[in-house]
CSV table of C-alpha atoms in Angstrom, one decimal:
chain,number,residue,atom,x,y,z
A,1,UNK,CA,-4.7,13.1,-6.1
A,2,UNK,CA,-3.2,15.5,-4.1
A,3,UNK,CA,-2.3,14.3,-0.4
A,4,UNK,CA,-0.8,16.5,2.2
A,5,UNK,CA,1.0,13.8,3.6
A,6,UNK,CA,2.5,12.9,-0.3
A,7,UNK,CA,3.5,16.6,-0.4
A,8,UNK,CA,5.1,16.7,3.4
A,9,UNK,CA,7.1,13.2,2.3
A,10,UNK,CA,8.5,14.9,-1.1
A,11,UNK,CA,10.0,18.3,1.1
A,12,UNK,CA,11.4,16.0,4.0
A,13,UNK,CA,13.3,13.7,1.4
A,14,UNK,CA,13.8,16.3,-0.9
A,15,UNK,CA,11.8,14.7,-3.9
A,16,UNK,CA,9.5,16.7,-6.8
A,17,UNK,CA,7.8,13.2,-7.3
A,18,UNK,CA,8.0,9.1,-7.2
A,19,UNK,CA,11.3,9.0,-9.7
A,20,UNK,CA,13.8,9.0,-6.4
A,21,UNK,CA,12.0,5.8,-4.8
A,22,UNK,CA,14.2,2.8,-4.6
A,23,UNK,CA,17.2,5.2,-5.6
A,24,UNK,CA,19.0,6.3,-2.5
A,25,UNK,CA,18.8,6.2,1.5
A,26,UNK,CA,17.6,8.8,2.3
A,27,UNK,CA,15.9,11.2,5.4
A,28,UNK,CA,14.4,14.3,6.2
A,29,UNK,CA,12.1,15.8,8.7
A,30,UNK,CA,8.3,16.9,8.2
A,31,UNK,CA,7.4,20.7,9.4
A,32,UNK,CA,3.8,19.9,10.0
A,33,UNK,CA,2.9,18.6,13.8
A,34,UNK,CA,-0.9,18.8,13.0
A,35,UNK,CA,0.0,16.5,9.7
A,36,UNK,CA,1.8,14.3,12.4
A,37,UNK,CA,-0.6,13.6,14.8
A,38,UNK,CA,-3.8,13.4,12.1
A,39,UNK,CA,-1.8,10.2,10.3
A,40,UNK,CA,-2.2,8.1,13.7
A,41,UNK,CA,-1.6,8.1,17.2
A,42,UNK,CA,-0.6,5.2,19.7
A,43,UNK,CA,-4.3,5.5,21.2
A,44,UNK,CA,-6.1,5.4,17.8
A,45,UNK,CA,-4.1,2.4,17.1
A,46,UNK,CA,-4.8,0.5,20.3
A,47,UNK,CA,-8.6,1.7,19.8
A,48,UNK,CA,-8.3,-0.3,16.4
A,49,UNK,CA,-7.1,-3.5,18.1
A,50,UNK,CA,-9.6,-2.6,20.6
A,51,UNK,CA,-12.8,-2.8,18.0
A,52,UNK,CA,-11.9,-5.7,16.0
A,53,UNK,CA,-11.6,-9.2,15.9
A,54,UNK,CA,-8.2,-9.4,14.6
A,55,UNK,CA,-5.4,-12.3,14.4
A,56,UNK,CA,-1.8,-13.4,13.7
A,57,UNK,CA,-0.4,-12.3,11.8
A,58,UNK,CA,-2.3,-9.1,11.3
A,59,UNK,CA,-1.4,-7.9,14.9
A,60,UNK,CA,1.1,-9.6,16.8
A,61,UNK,CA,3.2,-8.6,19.7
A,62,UNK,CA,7.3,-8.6,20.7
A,63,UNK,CA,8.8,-8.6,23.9
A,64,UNK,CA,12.6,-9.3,24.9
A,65,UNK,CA,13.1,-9.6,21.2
A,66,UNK,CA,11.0,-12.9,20.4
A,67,UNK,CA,6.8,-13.1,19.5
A,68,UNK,CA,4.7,-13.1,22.4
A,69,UNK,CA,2.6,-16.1,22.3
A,70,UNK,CA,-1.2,-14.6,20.8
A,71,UNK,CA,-2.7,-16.5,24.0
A,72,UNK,CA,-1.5,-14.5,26.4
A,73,UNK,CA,-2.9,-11.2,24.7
A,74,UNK,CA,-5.8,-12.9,22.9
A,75,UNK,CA,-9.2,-13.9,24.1
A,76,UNK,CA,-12.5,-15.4,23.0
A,77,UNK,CA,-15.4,-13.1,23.2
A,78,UNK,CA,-18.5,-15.7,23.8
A,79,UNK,CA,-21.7,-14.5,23.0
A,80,UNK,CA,-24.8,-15.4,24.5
A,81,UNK,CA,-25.7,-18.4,22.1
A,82,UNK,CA,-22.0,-19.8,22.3
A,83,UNK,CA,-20.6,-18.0,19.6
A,84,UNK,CA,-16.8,-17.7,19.6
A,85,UNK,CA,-14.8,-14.2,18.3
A,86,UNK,CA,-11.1,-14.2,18.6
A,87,UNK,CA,-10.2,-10.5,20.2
A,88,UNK,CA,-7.4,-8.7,21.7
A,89,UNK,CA,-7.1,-8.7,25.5
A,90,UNK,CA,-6.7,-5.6,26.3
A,91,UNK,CA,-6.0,-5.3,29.5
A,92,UNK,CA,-3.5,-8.2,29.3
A,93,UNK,CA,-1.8,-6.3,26.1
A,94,UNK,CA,-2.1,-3.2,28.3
A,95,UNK,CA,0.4,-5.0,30.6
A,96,UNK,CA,2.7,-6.0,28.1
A,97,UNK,CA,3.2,-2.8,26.9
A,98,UNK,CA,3.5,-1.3,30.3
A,99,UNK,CA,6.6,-3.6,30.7
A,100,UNK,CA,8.0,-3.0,27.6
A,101,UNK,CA,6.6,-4.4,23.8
A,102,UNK,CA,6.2,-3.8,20.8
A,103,UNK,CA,2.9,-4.4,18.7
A,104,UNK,CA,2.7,-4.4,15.0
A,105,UNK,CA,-0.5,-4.4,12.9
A,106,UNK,CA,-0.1,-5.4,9.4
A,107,UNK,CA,-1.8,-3.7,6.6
A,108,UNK,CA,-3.3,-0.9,9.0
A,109,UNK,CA,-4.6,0.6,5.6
A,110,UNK,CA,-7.6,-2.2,5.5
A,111,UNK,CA,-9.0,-1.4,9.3
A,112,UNK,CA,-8.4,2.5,9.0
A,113,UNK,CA,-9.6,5.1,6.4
A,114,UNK,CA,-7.2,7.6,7.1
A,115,UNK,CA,-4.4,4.7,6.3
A,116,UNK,CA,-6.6,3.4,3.5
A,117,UNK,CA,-6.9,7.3,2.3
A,118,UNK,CA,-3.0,7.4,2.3
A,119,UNK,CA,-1.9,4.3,0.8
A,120,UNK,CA,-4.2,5.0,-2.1
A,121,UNK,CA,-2.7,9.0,-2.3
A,122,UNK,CA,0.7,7.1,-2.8
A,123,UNK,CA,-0.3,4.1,-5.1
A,124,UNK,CA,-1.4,7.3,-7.6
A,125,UNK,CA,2.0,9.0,-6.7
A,126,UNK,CA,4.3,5.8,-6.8
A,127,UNK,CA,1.9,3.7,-9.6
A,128,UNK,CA,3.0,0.7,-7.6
A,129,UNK,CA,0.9,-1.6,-5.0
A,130,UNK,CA,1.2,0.3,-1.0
A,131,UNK,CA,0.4,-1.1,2.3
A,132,UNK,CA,0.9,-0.1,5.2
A,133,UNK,CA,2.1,-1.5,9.0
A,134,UNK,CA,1.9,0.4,12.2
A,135,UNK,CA,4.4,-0.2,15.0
A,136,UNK,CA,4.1,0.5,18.6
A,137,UNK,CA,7.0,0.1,21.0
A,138,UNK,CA,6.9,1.2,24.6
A,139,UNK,CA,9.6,1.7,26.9
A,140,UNK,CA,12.7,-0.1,27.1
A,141,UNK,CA,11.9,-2.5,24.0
A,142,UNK,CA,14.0,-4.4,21.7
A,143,UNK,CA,13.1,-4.3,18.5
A,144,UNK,CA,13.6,-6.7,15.2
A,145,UNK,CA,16.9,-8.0,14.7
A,146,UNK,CA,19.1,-6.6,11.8
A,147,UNK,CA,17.1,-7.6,8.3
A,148,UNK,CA,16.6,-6.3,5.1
A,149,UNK,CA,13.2,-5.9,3.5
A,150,UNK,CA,12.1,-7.3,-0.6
A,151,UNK,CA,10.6,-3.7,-1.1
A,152,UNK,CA,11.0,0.0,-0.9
A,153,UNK,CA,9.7,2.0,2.4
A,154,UNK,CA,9.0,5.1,3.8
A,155,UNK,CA,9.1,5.4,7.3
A,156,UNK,CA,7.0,8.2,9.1
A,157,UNK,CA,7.7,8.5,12.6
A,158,UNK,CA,4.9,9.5,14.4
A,159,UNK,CA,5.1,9.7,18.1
A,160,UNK,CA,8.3,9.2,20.4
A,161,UNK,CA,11.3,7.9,19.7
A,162,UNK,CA,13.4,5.3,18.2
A,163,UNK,CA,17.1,4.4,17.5
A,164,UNK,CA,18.2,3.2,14.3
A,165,UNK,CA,20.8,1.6,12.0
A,166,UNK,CA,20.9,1.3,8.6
A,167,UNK,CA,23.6,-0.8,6.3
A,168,UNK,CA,24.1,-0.8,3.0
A,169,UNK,CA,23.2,-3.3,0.9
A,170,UNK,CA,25.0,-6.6,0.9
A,171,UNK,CA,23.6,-8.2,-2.7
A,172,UNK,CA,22.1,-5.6,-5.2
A,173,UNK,CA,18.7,-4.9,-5.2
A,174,UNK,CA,17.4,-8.5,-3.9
A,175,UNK,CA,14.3,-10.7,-3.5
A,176,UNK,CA,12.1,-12.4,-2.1
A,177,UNK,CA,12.3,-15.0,-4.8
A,178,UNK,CA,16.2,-14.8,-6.0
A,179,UNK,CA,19.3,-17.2,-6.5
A,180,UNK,CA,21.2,-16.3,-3.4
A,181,UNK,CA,19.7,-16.2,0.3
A,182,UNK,CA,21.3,-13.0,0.8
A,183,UNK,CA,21.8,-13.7,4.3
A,184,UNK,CA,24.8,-11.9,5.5
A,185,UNK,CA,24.7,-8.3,6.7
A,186,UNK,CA,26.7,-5.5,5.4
A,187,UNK,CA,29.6,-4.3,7.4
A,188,UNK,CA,28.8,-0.2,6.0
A,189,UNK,CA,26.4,1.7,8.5
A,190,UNK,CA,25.0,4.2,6.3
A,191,UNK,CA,23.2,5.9,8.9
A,192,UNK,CA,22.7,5.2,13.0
A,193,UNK,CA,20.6,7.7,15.1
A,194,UNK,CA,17.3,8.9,16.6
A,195,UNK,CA,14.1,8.5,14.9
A,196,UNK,CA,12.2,12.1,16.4
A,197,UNK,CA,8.3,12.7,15.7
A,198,UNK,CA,8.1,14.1,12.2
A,199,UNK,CA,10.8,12.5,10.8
A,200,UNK,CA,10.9,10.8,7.7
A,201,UNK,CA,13.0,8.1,6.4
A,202,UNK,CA,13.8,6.1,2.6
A,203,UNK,CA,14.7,2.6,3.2
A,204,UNK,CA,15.5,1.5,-0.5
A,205,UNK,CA,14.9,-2.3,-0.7
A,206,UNK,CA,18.3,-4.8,0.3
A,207,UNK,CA,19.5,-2.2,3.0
A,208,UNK,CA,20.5,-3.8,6.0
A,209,UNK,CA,18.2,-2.0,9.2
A,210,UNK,CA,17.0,-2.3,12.8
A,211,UNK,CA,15.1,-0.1,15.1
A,212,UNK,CA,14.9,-0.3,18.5
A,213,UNK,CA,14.5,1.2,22.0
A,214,UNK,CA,16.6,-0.9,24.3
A,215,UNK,CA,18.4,2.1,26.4
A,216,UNK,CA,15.8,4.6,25.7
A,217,UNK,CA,14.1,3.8,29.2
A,218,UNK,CA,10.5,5.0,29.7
A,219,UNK,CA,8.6,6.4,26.8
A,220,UNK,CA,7.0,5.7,23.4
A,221,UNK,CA,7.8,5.0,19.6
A,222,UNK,CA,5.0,5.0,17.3
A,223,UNK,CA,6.3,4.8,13.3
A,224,UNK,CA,4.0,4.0,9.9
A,225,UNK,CA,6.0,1.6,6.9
A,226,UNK,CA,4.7,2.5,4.3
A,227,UNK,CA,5.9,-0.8,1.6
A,228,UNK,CA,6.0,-0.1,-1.8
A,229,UNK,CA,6.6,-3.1,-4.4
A,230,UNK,CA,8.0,-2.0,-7.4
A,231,UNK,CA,7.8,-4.1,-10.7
A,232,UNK,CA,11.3,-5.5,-11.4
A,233,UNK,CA,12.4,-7.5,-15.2
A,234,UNK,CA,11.8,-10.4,-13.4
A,235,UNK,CA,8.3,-9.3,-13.3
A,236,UNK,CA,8.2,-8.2,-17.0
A,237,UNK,CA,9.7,-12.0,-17.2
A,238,UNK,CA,7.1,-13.8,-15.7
A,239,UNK,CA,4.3,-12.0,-17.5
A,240,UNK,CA,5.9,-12.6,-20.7
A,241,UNK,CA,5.7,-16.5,-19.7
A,242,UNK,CA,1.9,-16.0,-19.6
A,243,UNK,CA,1.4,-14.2,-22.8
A,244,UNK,CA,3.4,-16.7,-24.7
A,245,UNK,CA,0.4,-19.2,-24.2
A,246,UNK,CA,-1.3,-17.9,-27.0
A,247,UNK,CA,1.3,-19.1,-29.6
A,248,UNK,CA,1.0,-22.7,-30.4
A,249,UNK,CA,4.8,-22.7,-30.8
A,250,UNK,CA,5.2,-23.1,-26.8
A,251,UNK,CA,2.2,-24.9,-26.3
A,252,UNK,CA,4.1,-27.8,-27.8
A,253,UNK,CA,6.3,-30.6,-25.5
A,254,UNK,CA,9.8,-30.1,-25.4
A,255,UNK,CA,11.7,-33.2,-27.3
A,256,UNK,CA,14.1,-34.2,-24.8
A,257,UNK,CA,16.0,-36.5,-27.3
A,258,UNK,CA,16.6,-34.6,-30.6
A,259,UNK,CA,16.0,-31.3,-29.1
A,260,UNK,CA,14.0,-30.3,-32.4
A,261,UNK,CA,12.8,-26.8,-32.3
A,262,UNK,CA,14.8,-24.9,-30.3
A,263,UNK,CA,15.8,-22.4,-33.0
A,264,UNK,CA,12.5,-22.1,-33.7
A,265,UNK,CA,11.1,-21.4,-30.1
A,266,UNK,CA,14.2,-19.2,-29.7
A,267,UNK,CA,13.1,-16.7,-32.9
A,268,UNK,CA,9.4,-16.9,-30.9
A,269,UNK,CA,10.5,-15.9,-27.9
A,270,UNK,CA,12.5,-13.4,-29.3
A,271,UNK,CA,9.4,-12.2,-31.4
A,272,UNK,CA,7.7,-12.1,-28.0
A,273,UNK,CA,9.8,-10.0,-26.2
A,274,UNK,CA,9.2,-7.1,-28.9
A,275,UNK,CA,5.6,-7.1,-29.2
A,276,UNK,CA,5.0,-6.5,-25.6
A,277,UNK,CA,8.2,-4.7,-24.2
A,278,UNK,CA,8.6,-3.4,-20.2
A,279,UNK,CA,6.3,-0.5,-20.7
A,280,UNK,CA,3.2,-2.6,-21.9
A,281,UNK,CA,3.9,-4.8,-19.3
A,282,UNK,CA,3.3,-1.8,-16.6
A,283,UNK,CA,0.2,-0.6,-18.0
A,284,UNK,CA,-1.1,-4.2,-17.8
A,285,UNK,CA,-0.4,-4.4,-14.6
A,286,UNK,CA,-2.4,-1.4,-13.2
A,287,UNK,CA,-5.5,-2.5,-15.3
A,288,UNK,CA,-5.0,-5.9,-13.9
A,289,UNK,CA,-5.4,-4.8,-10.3
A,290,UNK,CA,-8.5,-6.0,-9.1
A,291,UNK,CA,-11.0,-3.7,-7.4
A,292,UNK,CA,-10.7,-2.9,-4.0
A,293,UNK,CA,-13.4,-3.0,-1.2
A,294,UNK,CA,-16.1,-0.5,-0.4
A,295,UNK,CA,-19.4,0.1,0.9
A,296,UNK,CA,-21.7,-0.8,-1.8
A,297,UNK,CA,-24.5,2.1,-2.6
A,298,UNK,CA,-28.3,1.2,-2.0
A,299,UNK,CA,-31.1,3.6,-2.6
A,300,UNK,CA,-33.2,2.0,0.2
A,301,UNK,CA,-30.4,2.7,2.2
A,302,UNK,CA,-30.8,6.7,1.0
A,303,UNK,CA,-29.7,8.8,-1.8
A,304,UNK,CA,-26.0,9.0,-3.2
A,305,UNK,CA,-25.2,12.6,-2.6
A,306,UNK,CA,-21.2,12.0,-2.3
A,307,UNK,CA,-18.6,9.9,-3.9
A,308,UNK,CA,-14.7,9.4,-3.8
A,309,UNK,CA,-12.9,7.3,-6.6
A,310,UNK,CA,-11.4,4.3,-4.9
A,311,UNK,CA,-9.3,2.6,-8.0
A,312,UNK,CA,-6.0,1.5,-6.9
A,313,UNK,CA,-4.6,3.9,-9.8
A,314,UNK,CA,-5.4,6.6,-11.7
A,315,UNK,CA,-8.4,5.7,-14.3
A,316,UNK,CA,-7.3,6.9,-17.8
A,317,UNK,CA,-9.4,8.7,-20.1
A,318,UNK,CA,-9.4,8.7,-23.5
A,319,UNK,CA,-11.3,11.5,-25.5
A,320,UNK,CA,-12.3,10.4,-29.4
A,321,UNK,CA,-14.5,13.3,-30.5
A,322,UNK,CA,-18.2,12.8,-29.6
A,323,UNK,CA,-17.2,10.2,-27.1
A,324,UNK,CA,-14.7,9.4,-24.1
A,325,UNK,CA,-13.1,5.9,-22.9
A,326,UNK,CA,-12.8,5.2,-18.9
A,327,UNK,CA,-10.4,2.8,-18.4
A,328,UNK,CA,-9.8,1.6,-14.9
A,329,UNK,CA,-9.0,-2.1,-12.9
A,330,UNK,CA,-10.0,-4.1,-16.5
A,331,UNK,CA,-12.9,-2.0,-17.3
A,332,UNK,CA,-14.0,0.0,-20.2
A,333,UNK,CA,-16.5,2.2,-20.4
A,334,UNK,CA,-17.8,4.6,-23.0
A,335,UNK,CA,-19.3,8.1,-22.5
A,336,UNK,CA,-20.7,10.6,-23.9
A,337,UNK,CA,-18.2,13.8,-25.0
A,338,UNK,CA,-20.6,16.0,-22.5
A,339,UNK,CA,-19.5,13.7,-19.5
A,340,UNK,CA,-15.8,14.8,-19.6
A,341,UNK,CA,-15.9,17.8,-17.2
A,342,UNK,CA,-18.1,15.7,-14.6
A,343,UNK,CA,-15.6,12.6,-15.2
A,344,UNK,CA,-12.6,14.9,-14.4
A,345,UNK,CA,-14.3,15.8,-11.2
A,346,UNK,CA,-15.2,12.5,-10.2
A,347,UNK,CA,-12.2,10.3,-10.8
A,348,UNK,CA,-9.5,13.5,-9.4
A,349,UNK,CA,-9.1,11.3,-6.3
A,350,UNK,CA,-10.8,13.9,-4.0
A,351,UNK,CA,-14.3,13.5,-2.2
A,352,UNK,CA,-17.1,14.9,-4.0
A,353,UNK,CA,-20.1,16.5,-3.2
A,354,UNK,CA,-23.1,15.9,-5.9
A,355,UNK,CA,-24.7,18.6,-5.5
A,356,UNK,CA,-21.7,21.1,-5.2
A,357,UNK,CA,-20.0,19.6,-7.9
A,358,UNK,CA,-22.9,20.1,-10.3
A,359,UNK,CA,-22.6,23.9,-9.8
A,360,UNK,CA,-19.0,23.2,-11.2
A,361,UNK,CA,-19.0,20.3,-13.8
A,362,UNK,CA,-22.8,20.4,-15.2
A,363,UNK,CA,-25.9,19.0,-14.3
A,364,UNK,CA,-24.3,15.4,-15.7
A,365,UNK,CA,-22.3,14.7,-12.5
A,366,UNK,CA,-25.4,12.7,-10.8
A,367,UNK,CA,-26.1,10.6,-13.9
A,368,UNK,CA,-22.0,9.9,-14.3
A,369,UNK,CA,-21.6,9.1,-10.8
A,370,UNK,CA,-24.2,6.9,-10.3
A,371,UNK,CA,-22.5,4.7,-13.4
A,372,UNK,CA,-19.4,5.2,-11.7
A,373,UNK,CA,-20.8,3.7,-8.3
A,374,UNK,CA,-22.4,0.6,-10.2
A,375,UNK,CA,-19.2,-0.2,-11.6
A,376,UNK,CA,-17.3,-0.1,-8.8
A,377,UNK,CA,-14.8,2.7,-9.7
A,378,UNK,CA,-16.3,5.3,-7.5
A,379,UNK,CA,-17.4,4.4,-3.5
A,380,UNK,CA,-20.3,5.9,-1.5
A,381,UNK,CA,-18.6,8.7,0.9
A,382,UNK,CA,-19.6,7.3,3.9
A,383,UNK,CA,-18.8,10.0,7.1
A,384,UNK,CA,-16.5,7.1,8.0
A,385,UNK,CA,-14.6,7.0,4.5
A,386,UNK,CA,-15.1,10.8,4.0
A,387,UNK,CA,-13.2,11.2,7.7
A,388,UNK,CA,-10.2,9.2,5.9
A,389,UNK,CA,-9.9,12.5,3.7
A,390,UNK,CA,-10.7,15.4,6.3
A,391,UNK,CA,-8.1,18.0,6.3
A,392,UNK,CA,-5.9,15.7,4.3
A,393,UNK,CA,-7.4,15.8,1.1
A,394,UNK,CA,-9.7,19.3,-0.5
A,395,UNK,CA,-12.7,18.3,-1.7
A,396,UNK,CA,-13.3,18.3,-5.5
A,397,UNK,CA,-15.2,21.1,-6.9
A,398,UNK,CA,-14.2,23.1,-3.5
């Protein structure tokens, strides 16, 4: 898929592809205002708030360096039969940030389909899980306290300013789940300075950061993490411990008092860990990914005269002569040899216009995409997911 925010990131940070995440610290600027302001804007993001009923911790708010308490900013929208929706307060957020706050909505990428569009762009680029959280800081806000994050990020700042610090790491490459808290900061700043619209940073995960605009007086900071979880050995580990259920070997109880076996369930595991080596392990993991949400097509609802492929990573095919294999999310499917061209078309990761597209790829396309929307591999192109791709993304076939 190609994304113009993917290709901005790669020029700031000075990438040719997703080989450098994780590596290095790095930062860069993006040449591309328009690119800027069409990711998000502090109004689009309050708008969001604005429309839906949302909760801790998907949006909370910071002032004077602690969590505001939701029921200052949070109300309960009653309907006329006594129905009860938890919703933001605006007006009483609107006050908050007029003093000075910061408000962060978690995983912007399930409320918003230009965030949804750009998560998925860098799930294909990265072939690792993305989410996204927005963060809004007015004024002369504090911001979080100096932390390190279990994953990769890249930082896109988007409106206003923000100051910065980043330390190396104090423990190699931690996590969440480790052996040692990793709970004391690094004494090496790798980097302090202003965060500018346009700018992009690389956070690689353990670094020591913090952000904030205490001293900045009156103005804005609006910035997009992008968090990208990378599959460590430890997670090659774990999935081995699951696969080694189908041998009897370590189905059996461990004899505590002659210790019987060992040599035996050593050779197994051993065996184990040469059938299905690191590689196997990352394929599994894409297919395993389960499908993600999207408006579900119904002809009573109208015809399906546009689709987008919504898999959380690229869908393989397979060609065998007079026949092709999708796989995608766990699924299988088997085509015809003729399908190819419209299956190309439909799974590029672009929005696609039936009717256009059958001018390019055959009269197939309708017949293919309609068994790519009933397996779930394709979504309807709604004008609200199709505006998550406008002027980001071409349109296949175009």
């Amino acid at each position: 898929m190609e994304h113009r925010l993917i290709s901005a990131i790669e020029a700031a940070l000075g990438w040719s592809g997703a080989e450098e995440l994780g590596k290095d610290f790095v930062r860069g600027s993006m040449d591309d205002p328009a690119l800027v302001s069409r990711i998000m804007t502090p109004n689009r993001l309050l708008d969001i708030a604005m429309r839906r009923s949302l909760n801790r911790p998907q949006f909370r708010c910071f002032q004077k360096g602690e969590e505001v308490h939701p029921a200052i900013y949070y109300t309960d929208s009653v309907s006329p039969r006594g129905q009860s929706i938890s919703m933001v307060n605006m007006r009483s957020l609107g006050r908050l940030l007029g003093e000075g706050a910061t408000v962060i909505m978690d995983q912007a990428n399930v409320f918003d389909p230009t965030m949804e569009a750009a998560c998925r762009a860098l799930q294909w680029w990265s072939r690792e899980r993305v989410q996204v959280n927005a963060y809004l800081t007015t004024n002369d806000a504090s911001g979080f306290p100096l932390h390190w994050d279990d994953h990769d990020v890249v930082i896109v700042q988007l409106a206003g300013e923000k100051e910065w610090e980043v330390r190396a790491t104090s423990r190699p490459v931690p996590m969440y789940r480790d052996a040692d808290p990793n709970s004391t900061p690094s004494d090496e700043i790798i980097w302090s300075g202003l965060m500018r619209t346009g700018d992009v940073m690389h956070i690689p995960r353990g670094h020591w950061h913090q952000a904030t605009r205490t001293g900045s007086g009156s103005g804005k900071s609006l910035h997009v993490t992008f968090g990208i979880t990378k599959r460590t050995g430890a997670s090659w580990l774990a999935w081995l411990g699951d696969w080694c259920r189908e041998h009897e070997i370590f189905r059996h109880d461990l004899d505590r008092q002659h210790g019987t076996g060992a040599d035996a369930l050593t050779e197994a595991a051993a065996q184990l860990v040469s059938e299905r080596p690191p590689a196997d392990f990352l394929d599994a993991y894409e297919q395993a990914t389960t499908l993600p949400r999207h408006v579900p097509f119904l002809d009573i609802l109208g015809p399906l005269d546009a689709v987008v492929c919504t898999t959380h990573f690229p869908p393989q095919i397979h060609e065998h002569g007079e026949t092709v294999d999708l796989v995608a999310s766990g699924k299988k499917l088997t085509l015809a040899a003729k399908a190819l061209p419209a299956l190309r078309l439909l799974l590029s990761g672009r929005p696609v216009e039936l009717e256009q597209a059958a001018a390019v790829a055959g009269a197939e396309v309708m017949e293919v995409a309609e068994i790519l929307v009933k397996e779930e591999l394709c979504a309807v192109l709604t004008p609200e997911l199709f505006s998550g791709y406008t002027g980001l993304v071409t349109n296949a076939g175009s």
